[in-house]
Coordinates of C-alpha atoms in Angstrom, one line a residue:
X434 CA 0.0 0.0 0.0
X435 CA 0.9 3.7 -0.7
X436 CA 2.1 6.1 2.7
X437 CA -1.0 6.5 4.9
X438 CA -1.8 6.1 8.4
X439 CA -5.3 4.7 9.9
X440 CA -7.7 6.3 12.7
X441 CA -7.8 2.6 14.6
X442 CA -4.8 0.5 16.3
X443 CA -3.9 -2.4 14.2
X444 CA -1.8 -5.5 13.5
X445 CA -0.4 -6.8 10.1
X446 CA -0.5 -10.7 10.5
X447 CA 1.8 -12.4 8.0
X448 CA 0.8 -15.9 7.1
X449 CA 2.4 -16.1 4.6
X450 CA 6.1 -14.3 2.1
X451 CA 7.4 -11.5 3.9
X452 CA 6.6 -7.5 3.3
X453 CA 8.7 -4.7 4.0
X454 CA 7.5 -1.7 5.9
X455 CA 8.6 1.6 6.7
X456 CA 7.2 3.8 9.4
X457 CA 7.1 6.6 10.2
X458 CA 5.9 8.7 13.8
X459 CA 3.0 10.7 14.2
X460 CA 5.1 13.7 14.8
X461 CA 5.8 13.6 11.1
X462 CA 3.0 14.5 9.6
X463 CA 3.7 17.7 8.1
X464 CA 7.2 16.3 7.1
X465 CA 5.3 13.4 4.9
X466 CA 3.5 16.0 2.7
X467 CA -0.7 14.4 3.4
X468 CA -3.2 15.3 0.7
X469 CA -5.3 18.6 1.8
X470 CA -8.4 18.0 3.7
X471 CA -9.9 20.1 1.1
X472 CA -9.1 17.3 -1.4
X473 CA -11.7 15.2 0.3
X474 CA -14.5 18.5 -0.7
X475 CA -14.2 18.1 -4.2
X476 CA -12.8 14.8 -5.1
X477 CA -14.4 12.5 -2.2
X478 CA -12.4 9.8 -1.3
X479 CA -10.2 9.8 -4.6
X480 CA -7.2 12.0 -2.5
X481 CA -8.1 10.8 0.7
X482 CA -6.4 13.5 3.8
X483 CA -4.8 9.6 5.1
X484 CA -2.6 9.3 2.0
X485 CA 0.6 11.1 1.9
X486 CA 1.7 12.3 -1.6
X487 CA 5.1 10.9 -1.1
X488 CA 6.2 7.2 -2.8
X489 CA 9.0 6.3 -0.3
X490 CA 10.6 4.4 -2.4
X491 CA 11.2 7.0 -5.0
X492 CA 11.1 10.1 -3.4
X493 CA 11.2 13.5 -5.1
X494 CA 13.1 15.7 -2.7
X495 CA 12.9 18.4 -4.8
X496 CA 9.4 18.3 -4.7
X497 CA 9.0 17.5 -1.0
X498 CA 12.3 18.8 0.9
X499 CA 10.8 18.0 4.0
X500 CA 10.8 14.1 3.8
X501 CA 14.5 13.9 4.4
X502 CA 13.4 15.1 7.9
X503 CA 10.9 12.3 8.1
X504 CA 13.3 9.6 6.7
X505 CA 15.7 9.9 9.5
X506 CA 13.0 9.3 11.7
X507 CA 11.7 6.3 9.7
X508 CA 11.9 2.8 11.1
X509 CA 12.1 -0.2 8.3
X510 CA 10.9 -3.6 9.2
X511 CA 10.6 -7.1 7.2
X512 CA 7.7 -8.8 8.4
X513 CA 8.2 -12.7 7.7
X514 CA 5.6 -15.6 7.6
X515 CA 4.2 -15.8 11.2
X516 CA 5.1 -12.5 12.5
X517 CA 2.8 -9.8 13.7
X518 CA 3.7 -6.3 13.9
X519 CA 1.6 -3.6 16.0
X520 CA 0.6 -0.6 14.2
X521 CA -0.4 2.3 16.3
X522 CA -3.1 4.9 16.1
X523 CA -1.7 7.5 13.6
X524 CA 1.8 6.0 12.3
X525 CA 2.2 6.4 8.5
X526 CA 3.4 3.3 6.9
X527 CA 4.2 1.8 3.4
X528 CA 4.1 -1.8 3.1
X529 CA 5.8 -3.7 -0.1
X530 CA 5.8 -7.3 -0.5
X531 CA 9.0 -9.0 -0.7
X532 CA 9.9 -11.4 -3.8
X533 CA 8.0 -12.6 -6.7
X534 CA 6.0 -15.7 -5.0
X535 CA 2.7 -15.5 -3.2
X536 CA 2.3 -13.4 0.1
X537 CA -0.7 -13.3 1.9
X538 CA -1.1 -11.5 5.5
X539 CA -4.4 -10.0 7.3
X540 CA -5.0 -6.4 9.3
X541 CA -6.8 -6.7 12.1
X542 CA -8.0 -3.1 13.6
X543 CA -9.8 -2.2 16.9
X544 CA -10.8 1.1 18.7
X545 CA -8.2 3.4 20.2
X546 CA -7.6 2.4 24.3
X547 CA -7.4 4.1 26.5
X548 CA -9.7 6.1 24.9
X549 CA -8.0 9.5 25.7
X550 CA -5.2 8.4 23.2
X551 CA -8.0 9.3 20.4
X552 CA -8.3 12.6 22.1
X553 CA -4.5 13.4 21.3
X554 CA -4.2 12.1 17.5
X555 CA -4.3 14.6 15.4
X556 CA -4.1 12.3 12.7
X557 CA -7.4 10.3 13.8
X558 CA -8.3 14.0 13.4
X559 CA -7.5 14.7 10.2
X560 CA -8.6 11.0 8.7
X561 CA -12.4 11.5 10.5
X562 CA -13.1 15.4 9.5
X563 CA -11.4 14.3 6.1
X564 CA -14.6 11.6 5.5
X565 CA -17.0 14.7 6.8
X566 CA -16.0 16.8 4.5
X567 CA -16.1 14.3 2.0
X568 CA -20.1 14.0 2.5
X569 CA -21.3 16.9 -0.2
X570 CA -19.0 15.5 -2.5
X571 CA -21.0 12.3 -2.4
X572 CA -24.8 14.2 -2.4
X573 CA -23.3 15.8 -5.6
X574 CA -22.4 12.7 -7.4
X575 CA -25.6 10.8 -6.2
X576 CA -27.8 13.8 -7.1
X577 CA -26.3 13.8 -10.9
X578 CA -27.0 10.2 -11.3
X579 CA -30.9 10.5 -10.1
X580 CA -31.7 13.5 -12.3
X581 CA -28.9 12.2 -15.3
X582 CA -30.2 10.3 -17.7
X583 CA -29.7 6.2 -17.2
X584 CA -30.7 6.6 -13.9
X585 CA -31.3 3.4 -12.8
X586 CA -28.1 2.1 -14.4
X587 CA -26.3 4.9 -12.1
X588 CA -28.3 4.5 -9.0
X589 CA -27.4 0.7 -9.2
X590 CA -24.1 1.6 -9.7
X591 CA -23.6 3.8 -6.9
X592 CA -25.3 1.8 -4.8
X593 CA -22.5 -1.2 -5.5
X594 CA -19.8 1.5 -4.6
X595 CA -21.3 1.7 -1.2

């Protein structure tokens, strides 16, 4: 997956092939260059706040200056077959699977506890008022298709997106 963080703890299982993850801390928001909020307004979830705009693995420094700031406080771990790694409330990570063979592994996500810890993350934040604003975006799109012509085709369509 591309550079993001999540609004929930979580655990990447590895059953089976290895991935490669980089992480980064919460601290480092700013540093990982985020889509806008705004983004969310007009595009819905197409350029989601979550996502950074950054591809670690071929980073344009030119472009974003400030990720050399965030690399040095990266972390980089290889997840192998039967290893679980703990991802807390608001990291940014990139995950890459290792190899050319088969790799399978499952996220597990729960609620933020202690529960004041949600209080604190400003990137829950950011990732909850991002699907908020996100909400005209969606009346917009869902208006079009019930007053468009093919409406039914559209409705149906939409209605499979959900």
């Amino acid at each position: 997956t591309c550079l993001h963080c999540d609004a929930f703890d979580g655990t990447l299982i590895q059953l089976y092939g290895a991935k490669k993850l980089i992480l980064f801390p919460p601290n480092q928001l700013y540093n990982l260059y985020p889509f806008s909020l705004l983004n969310n307004l007009l595009y819905g979830f197409k350029r989601r706040a979550s996502y950074s705009q950054i591809y670690p693995q071929k980073p344009d420094f030119q472009a974003f200056p400030k990720f050399k700031k965030a690399l040095s406080q990266s972390y980089e771990v290889v997840l192998n077959q039967r290893e679980i790694l703990y991802i807390p409330v608001g990291w940014w990570h990139e995950v890459t699977c290792l190899g050319d063979g088969v790799v399978c592994s499952v996220n597990r996500f729960w609620r933020v506890l202690p529960i004041y810890r949600s209080f604190f993350s400003w990137n829950k934040w950011r990732i909850h008022l991002s699907s908020i604003l996100a909400i005209p975006h969606f009346f917009a799109i869902g208006l079009t298709n019930i007053i468009g012509k093919d409406r039914k085709e559209n409705l149906n369509r939409l209605l499979q997106r959900l």
